[in-house]
């Protein structure tokens, strides 16, 4: 039986039922319908629709990967109001700058561990430019030729290209030639120009963010997309954000996954803005799954929302919960996430997924299966990360 039949035969609001029918028939919903879902869809209804879509696409599979993060610096030229992480050059005593050798040592510390991806993002440091990072990536690839390098938000890339006086295309081409494989989704925040001006006026514009990703896709570098939600935006701003991404995905097909990022209010210039509830987090994942019909994956980034909400999100459209990570990612612990030391072993992550009644699959960055954990028995010989 179609999992939407109970809704389609019920006496709910006809406008909600019409949206459910579209979802059942795999038709795209409009901007106004997306907005209507945010305004009138209650949690159970949205969850049923989103779960229908995620199970049609992925059955009960849940993807994760084994990665580690490198955050070369938290010194940043910019002053995003929501950021708890960056330090200005003048606050240098609270900032860190890893040397190239420290970064390479970190890569070496994973020797012999079956990590498939390194995720490199940090503040926009005036002295760390395009050629420095290109050479760093080449050195990382010399140490681990098979590792996938997912690096630099469009914000960092925009600054690197400007400083090196090269076009986005030229800058990305140089990084690709040195071994960069893809782009993470950060820096998108919220695309509405007025809000962007209020919360992160000095970073690259929405058009520039989209253009960087469009260029990357053209060069054969896939990427992710994020949306910072739950701050001063309204539902229409979220739909507008997703609409712009859905259009670009229609054009290029280069996005792997969409990652809604919940605003955390610890120790930043927006600490007076209350955080949204877990119910709202789940509703938001669900609307994202329903709206973003051309995105294969929706990711819940567990270090930010916590492992238990991540587990629940698997019933609200999410099919990916990022990676094992290690304790080096500071961006959320500094913003007040309940995950103060975000590390989970593969065994813990697999158990977390199984406890939610789902089927864990370790993937690589491009969602090829690395290991199917449905029947896997862990042994003490497993090299874990
Ligand atoms: O762009 C900063 C966000 C992003 C806060 O592509 C905050 O796989 C909430 O993009 N509350 C960077 N969010 C991290 C990022 C990311 C993370 C994991 C996986 C991937 C991927 C990308 O973090 C920033 C900003 O939107 N952020 N401060 C805060 N207080
Ligand atoms: Fe800098 Fe990124 Fe923080 Fe903005 S969010 S201040 S660009 S580190």
Coordinates of N, CA, C and O in Angstrom, one line a residue, residues 104-171:
X104 N 49.8 18.9 8.1 CA 50.2 17.6 7.5 C 50.4 16.5 8.6 O 50.1 15.4 8.4
X105 N 50.8 16.9 9.8 CA 50.9 16.0 10.9 C 49.6 15.4 11.2 O 49.4 14.2 11.6
X106 N 48.6 16.3 11.2 CA 47.2 15.8 11.5 C 46.8 14.8 10.4 O 46.2 13.7 10.8
X107 N 47.1 15.0 9.2 CA 46.8 14.0 8.1 C 47.6 12.7 8.4 O 47.0 11.7 8.4
X108 N 48.8 12.9 8.8 CA 49.7 11.7 9.1 C 49.1 10.9 10.2 O 49.2 9.7 10.3
X109 N 48.4 11.6 11.2 CA 47.9 10.9 12.4 C 46.8 9.9 12.0 O 46.4 9.1 12.8
X110 N 46.3 10.0 10.8 CA 45.2 9.1 10.3 C 45.8 7.9 9.5 O 45.1 7.2 8.9
X111 N 47.2 7.9 9.4 CA 47.8 6.8 8.6 C 47.3 5.4 9.1 O 47.2 5.2 10.3
X112 N 46.9 4.6 8.1 CA 46.5 3.2 8.5 C 45.0 3.2 8.9 O 44.5 2.1 9.1
X113 N 44.3 4.3 9.0 CA 42.9 4.3 9.3 C 42.1 4.5 8.0 O 42.5 5.3 7.2
X114 N 41.0 3.8 7.9 CA 40.3 3.8 6.6 C 39.4 5.0 6.4 O 38.2 4.9 6.2
X115 N 40.0 6.2 6.5 CA 39.3 7.4 6.3 C 39.2 7.7 4.8 O 40.1 7.5 4.1
X116 N 38.0 8.2 4.3 CA 37.9 8.4 2.9 C 37.9 9.9 2.5 O 38.0 10.2 1.3
X117 N 37.7 10.8 3.5 CA 37.5 12.2 3.2 C 38.2 13.1 4.2 O 38.2 12.8 5.4
X118 N 38.8 14.2 3.7 CA 39.2 15.2 4.7 C 38.4 16.5 4.3 O 38.2 16.8 3.1
X119 N 37.8 17.1 5.3 CA 37.0 18.3 5.2 C 37.8 19.5 5.7 O 38.1 19.5 6.9
X120 N 38.1 20.4 4.8 CA 39.0 21.6 5.3 C 38.2 22.9 5.1 O 37.8 23.3 4.0
X121 N 37.8 23.5 6.3 CA 37.2 24.8 6.3 C 37.7 25.6 7.5 O 38.1 25.0 8.5
X122 N 37.7 26.9 7.4 CA 38.1 27.7 8.5 C 37.7 29.2 8.3 O 36.9 29.5 7.4
X123 N 38.3 30.0 9.1 CA 38.1 31.5 8.9 C 38.8 32.0 7.6 O 39.6 31.3 7.0
X124 N 38.4 33.2 7.3 CA 39.0 33.8 6.1 C 40.3 34.6 6.6 O 40.1 35.7 7.0
X125 N 41.4 34.0 6.5 CA 42.7 34.5 7.0 C 43.3 35.3 5.9 O 43.6 34.8 4.8
X126 N 43.7 36.6 6.2 CA 44.3 37.4 5.1 C 45.6 36.9 4.6 O 46.0 37.2 3.5
X127 N 46.3 36.0 5.3 CA 47.6 35.6 4.8 C 47.6 34.2 4.2 O 48.6 33.7 3.7
X128 N 46.4 33.5 4.3 CA 46.4 32.1 3.7 C 45.7 32.2 2.4 O 44.4 32.3 2.4
X129 N 46.4 32.2 1.3 CA 45.8 32.5 0.0 C 45.7 31.3 -0.9 O 46.0 30.1 -0.5
X130 N 45.3 31.5 -2.1 CA 45.0 30.5 -3.1 C 46.2 29.6 -3.3 O 46.1 28.3 -3.2
X131 N 47.4 30.2 -3.5 CA 48.6 29.4 -3.8 C 49.1 28.6 -2.6 O 49.5 27.4 -2.7
X132 N 48.9 29.2 -1.4 CA 49.2 28.4 -0.2 C 48.4 27.2 0.0 O 48.9 26.1 0.2
X133 N 47.1 27.4 -0.2 CA 46.2 26.2 -0.1 C 46.3 25.2 -1.2 O 46.2 24.0 -1.0
X134 N 46.6 25.7 -2.4 CA 46.8 24.8 -3.5 C 48.0 23.8 -3.2 O 47.9 22.6 -3.3
X135 N 49.0 24.5 -2.7 CA 50.2 23.7 -2.4 C 50.0 22.7 -1.2 O 50.4 21.6 -1.2
X136 N 49.2 23.2 -0.3 CA 48.8 22.3 0.9 C 48.1 21.1 0.4 O 48.3 20.0 0.8
X137 N 47.1 21.3 -0.5 CA 46.3 20.2 -1.0 C 47.2 19.2 -1.7 O 47.1 18.0 -1.5
X138 N 48.1 19.7 -2.5 CA 49.0 18.8 -3.2 C 49.8 17.9 -2.2 O 49.9 16.7 -2.4
X139 N 50.3 18.6 -1.1 CA 51.0 17.8 -0.1 C 50.2 16.8 0.6 O 50.6 15.7 1.0
X140 N 48.9 17.2 0.9 CA 48.0 16.2 1.5 C 47.8 15.0 0.6 O 47.9 13.8 1.0
X141 N 47.6 15.3 -0.7 CA 47.4 14.2 -1.7 C 48.7 13.3 -1.8 O 48.6 12.1 -2.1
X142 N 49.9 13.9 -1.6 CA 51.1 13.1 -1.7 C 51.1 12.1 -0.5 O 51.6 11.0 -0.6
X143 N 50.6 12.6 0.7 CA 50.6 11.7 1.8 C 49.5 10.6 1.7 O 49.7 9.5 2.1
X144 N 48.3 11.1 1.2 CA 47.1 10.1 1.1 C 46.5 10.3 -0.3 O 45.5 11.0 -0.5
X145 N 47.1 9.7 -1.4 CA 46.6 9.9 -2.7 C 45.2 9.6 -2.9 O 44.5 10.2 -3.8
X146 N 44.6 8.6 -2.2 CA 43.3 8.2 -2.4 C 42.2 9.0 -1.7 O 41.0 8.9 -1.9
X147 N 42.6 9.9 -0.8 CA 41.7 10.6 0.0 C 40.9 11.7 -0.8 O 41.5 12.3 -1.7
X148 N 39.6 11.8 -0.5 CA 38.8 12.9 -1.2 C 39.0 14.2 -0.4 O 38.7 14.2 0.8
X149 N 39.4 15.2 -1.1 CA 39.6 16.5 -0.4 C 38.4 17.4 -0.7 O 38.1 17.8 -1.8
X150 N 37.5 17.6 0.3 CA 36.4 18.5 0.2 C 36.8 19.7 1.0 O 37.0 19.7 2.2
X151 N 37.0 20.8 0.2 CA 37.6 22.0 0.9 C 37.0 23.3 0.5 O 36.6 23.5 -0.6
X152 N 37.0 24.2 1.5 CA 36.7 25.7 1.4 C 35.3 26.0 0.9 O 34.8 25.6 -0.1
X153 N 34.7 26.8 1.8 CA 33.4 27.3 1.4 C 33.5 28.3 0.3 O 34.6 28.9 0.1
X154 N 32.4 28.7 -0.3 CA 32.4 29.7 -1.4 C 32.9 31.0 -0.9 O 33.5 31.8 -1.6
X155 N 32.7 31.2 0.4 CA 33.2 32.5 1.0 C 34.7 32.5 1.1 O 35.4 33.6 0.7
X156 N 35.3 31.4 1.5 CA 36.8 31.4 1.5 C 37.3 31.4 0.1 O 38.3 32.1 -0.2
X157 N 36.7 30.7 -0.8 CA 37.1 30.7 -2.2 C 37.0 32.0 -2.9 O 37.9 32.5 -3.6
X158 N 35.9 32.7 -2.6 CA 35.7 34.1 -3.2 C 36.9 35.0 -2.8 O 37.4 35.7 -3.6
X159 N 37.2 34.9 -1.5 CA 38.3 35.8 -1.0 C 39.6 35.4 -1.6 O 40.4 36.3 -2.1
X160 N 39.9 34.1 -1.7 CA 41.2 33.6 -2.3 C 41.3 34.1 -3.7 O 42.4 34.5 -4.2
X161 N 40.2 34.0 -4.5 CA 40.2 34.4 -5.9 C 40.5 35.9 -6.1 O 41.2 36.3 -6.9
X162 N 39.7 36.6 -5.3 CA 39.9 38.1 -5.3 C 41.3 38.5 -5.0 O 41.9 39.3 -5.7
X163 N 41.9 37.9 -4.0 CA 43.2 38.3 -3.5 C 44.3 37.9 -4.6 O 45.2 38.6 -4.8
X164 N 44.0 36.7 -5.2 CA 45.0 36.3 -6.2 C 44.7 36.9 -7.6 O 45.4 36.6 -8.5
X165 N 43.6 37.7 -7.6 CA 43.2 38.4 -8.9 C 43.0 37.4 -10.0 O 43.5 37.6 -11.1
X166 N 42.3 36.4 -9.7 CA 41.9 35.4 -10.7 C 40.4 35.2 -10.7 O 39.7 35.5 -9.7
X167 N 39.8 34.8 -11.8 CA 38.4 34.5 -11.9 C 38.1 33.3 -11.0 O 39.0 32.5 -10.7
X168 N 36.8 33.1 -10.7 CA 36.4 31.9 -10.0 C 36.9 30.6 -10.7 O 37.4 29.7 -10.2
X169 N 36.7 30.7 -12.1 CA 37.0 29.5 -12.9 C 38.5 29.2 -12.8 O 38.9 28.1 -12.6
X170 N 39.3 30.3 -12.9 CA 40.8 30.0 -12.8 C 41.2 29.5 -11.5 O 42.0 28.6 -11.3
X171 N 40.6 30.1 -10.4 CA 41.0 29.7 -9.0 C 40.6 28.3 -8.8 O 41.4 27.5 -8.3

